[in-house]
Each structure stands twice: as structure tokens, then as C-alpha cells.
Short mmCIF file of C-alpha atoms in Angstrom, two decimals:
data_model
loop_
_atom_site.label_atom_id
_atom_site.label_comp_id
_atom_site.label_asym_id
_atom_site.label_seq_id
_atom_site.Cartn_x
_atom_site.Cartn_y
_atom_site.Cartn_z
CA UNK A 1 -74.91 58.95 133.82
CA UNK A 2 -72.43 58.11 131.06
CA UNK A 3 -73.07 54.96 129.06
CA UNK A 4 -70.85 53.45 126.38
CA UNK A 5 -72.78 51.40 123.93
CA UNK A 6 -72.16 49.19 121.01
CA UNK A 7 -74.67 49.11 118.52
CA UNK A 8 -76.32 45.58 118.67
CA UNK A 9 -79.19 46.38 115.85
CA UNK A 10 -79.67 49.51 114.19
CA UNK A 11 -83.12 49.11 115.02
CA UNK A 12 -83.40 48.22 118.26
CA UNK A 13 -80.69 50.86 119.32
CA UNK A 14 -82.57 53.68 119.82
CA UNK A 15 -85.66 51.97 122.29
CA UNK A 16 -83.09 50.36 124.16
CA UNK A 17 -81.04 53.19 125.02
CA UNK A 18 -83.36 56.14 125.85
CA UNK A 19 -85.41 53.71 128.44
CA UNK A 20 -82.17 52.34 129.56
CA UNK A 21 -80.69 55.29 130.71
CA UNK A 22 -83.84 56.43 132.05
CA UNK A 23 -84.60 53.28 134.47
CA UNK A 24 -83.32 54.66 137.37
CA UNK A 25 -84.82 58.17 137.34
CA UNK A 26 -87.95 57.41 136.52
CA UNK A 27 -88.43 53.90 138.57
CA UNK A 28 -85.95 52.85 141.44
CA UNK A 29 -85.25 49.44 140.21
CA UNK A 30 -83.28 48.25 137.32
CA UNK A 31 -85.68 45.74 136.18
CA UNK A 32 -87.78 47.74 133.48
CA UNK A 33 -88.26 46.23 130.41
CA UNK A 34 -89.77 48.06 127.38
CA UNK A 35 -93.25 46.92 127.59
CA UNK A 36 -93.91 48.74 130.81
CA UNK A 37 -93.58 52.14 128.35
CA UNK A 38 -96.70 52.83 127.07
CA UNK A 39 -96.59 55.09 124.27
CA UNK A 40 -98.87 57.84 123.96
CA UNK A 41 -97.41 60.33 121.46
CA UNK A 42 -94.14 61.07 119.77
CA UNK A 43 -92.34 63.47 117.92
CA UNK A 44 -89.95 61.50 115.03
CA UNK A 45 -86.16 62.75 114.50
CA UNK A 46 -86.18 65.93 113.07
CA UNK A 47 -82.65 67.50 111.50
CA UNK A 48 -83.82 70.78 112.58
CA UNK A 49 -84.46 70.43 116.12
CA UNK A 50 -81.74 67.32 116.47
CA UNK A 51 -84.03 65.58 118.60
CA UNK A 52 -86.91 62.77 118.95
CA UNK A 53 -89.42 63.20 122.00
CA UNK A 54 -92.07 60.24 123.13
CA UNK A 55 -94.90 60.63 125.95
CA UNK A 56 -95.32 57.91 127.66
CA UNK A 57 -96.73 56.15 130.35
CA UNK A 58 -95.21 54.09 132.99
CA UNK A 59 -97.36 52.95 135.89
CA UNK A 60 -99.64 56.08 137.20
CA UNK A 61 -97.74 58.40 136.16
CA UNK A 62 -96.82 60.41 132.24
CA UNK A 63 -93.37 61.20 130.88
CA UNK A 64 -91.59 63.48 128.34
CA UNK A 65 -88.51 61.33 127.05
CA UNK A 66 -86.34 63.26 124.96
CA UNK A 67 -82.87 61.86 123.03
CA UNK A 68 -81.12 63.86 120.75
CA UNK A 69 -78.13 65.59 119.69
CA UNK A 70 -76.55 66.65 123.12
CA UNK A 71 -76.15 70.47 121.92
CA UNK A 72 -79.27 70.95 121.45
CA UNK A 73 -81.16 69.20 124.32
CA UNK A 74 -77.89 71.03 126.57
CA UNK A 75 -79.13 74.74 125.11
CA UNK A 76 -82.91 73.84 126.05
CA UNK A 77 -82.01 72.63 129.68
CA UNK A 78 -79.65 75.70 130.13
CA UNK A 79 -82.41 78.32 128.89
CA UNK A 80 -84.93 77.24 132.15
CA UNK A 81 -82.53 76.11 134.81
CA UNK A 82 -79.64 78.48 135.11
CA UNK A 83 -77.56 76.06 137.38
CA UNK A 84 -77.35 73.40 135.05
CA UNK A 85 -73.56 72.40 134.86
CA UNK A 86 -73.15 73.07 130.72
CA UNK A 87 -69.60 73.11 131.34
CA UNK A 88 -69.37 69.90 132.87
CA UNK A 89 -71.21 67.88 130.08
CA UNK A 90 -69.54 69.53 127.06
CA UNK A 91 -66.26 68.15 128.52
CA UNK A 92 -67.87 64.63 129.01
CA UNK A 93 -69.49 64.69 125.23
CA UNK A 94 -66.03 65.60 124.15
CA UNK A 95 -64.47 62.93 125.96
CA UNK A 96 -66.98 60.21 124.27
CA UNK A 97 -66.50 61.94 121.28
CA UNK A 98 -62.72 61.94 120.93
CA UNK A 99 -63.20 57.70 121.45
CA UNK A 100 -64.96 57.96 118.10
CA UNK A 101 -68.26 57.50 119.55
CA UNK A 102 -71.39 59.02 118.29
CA UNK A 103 -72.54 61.19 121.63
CA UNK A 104 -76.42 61.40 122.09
CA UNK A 105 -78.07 63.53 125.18
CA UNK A 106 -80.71 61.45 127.14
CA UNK A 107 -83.41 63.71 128.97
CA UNK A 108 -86.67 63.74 130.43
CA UNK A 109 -89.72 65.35 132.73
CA UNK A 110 -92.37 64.15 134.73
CA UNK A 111 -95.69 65.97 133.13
CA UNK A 112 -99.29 65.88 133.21
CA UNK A 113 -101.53 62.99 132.46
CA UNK A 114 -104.27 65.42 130.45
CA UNK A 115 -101.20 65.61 128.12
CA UNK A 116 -101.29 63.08 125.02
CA UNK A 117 -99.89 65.40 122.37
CA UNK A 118 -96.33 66.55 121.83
CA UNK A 119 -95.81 70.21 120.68
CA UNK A 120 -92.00 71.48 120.89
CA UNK A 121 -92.83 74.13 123.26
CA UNK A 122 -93.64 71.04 126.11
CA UNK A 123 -89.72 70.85 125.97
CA UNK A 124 -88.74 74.33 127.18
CA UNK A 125 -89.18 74.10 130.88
CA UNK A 126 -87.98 71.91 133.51
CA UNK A 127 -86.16 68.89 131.23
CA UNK A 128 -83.71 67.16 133.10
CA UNK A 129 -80.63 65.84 131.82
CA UNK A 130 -80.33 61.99 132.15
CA UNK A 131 -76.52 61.56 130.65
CA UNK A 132 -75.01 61.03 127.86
CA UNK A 133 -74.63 57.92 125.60
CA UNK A 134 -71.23 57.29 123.68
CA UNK A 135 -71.96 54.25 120.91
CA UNK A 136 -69.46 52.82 119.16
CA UNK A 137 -70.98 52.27 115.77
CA UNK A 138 -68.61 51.17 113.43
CA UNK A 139 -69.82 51.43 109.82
CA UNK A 140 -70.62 48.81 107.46
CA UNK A 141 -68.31 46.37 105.60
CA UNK A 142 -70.36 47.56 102.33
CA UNK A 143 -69.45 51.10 103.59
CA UNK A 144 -65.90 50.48 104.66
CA UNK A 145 -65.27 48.40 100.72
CA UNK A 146 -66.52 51.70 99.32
CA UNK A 147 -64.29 54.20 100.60
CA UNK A 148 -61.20 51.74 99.92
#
């Protein structure tokens, strides 16, 4: 999955496109709306690790929902699953990226319901690779009046 996205609200952004790209792997229909997450646990953006990780709950079962910078989820996918295409999606984040889009990796796993806590280590096995979003995010006329 590739998506292209133009930033609505800077707040919204982020919610909208992690459980939109991850509507049809984790539930065959389209027609998910937010409130069906449940959130258990989450891990905020970190600069080190380039990435922000939720648990939550949809239905019966638990999820690990990871979005990030795609480098970095790419090099934790590649270190458990060998066939994993790295090739492939460096030349798709380039693509996005040479639009001027900011690229960010979508991923996820299916895990245990005894899990409620996130610890970094729950992200180095079996993390599948949703896509990869390309947002246009133009910056701010404030911004733009400041560098002229």
C-alpha cells in the first residue's frame, strides 16, 4: 500500500493515517472508523528509535501498530524476516520522497491479549509492513514569511 496524503490537521494526521492504512489488514472492510481502536498502551515518538507504537484492541482480538520513520521500521522487519523485499520499498520511499513528501512506514502484528504494555523489544519479531505514506505538508505561511 502506497498512500499520498495531504495534511488536513496537524493533529488529526497522525490517528487518521496509521488506522487508515491499516483497515484492510487488520479487518476486511473499509468501514472502520477510529472508535472501534481501543487503546491499551502506547509508546510516544521518540527521535531515537524514529517511531511511535500503540496496542490496541479491535474486536476480539490485540494489535501492535507501529508508524515511523520508514528506515527504521524497514531495518526491524528485515532483521526477523529475511524475505522481506527492502529493495523494493527504498525505491518506493524514494519515489514519495523526490515529490517532496514527508515518507512515513506504516506496520503492524497481531499479538497476545495478556499483553497491555509496550516494551521496544515487542517490535523485533514478526512486524509486517503495511506501506508507506507520502504527505504533502506544505509549511506554514508564518514559516514561509520567515525564510523570505
Amino acid at each position: 500500500v502506497i498512500l499520498n496524503f495531504v495534511v488536513p490537521h496537524k493533529n488529526y494526521c497522525g490517528e487518521y493515517m496509521l488506522f487508515s492504512c491499516l483497515r484492510p489488514f487488520i479487518y476486511k472492510t473499509y468501514f472502520i472508523y477510529l472508535f472501534y481502536f481501543v487503546e491499551i498502551d502506547k509508546i510516544p515518538f521518540d527521535s531515537d528509535f524514529k517511531y511511535m507504537a500503540k496496542i490496541v484492541n479491535l474486536d476480539e482480538s490485540r494489535y501492535l501498530v507501529v508508524k515511523g520513520a520508514p528506515d527504521s521500521l524497514m531495518d526491524i522487519i528485515l532483521n526477523s524476516n529475511s524475505e522481506f523485499n527492502q529493495i523494493y520499498w527504498k525505491k518506493k520511499m524514494t519515489w514519495l520522497a523526490k515529490q517532496g513528501k514527508r515518507v512515513v512506514a506504516v506496520a503492524y502484528k497481531k499479538i497476545s491479549k495478556d499483553i497491555n504494555e509496550i516494551e521496544h523489544n515487542l517490535l523485533e519479531k514478526d512486524l509486517q509492513l503495511v506501506g508507506l505514506v507520502g504527505i504533502m505538508d506544505p509549511p506554514k505561511e508564518e514559516v514561509i514569511d520567515a525564510i523570505l
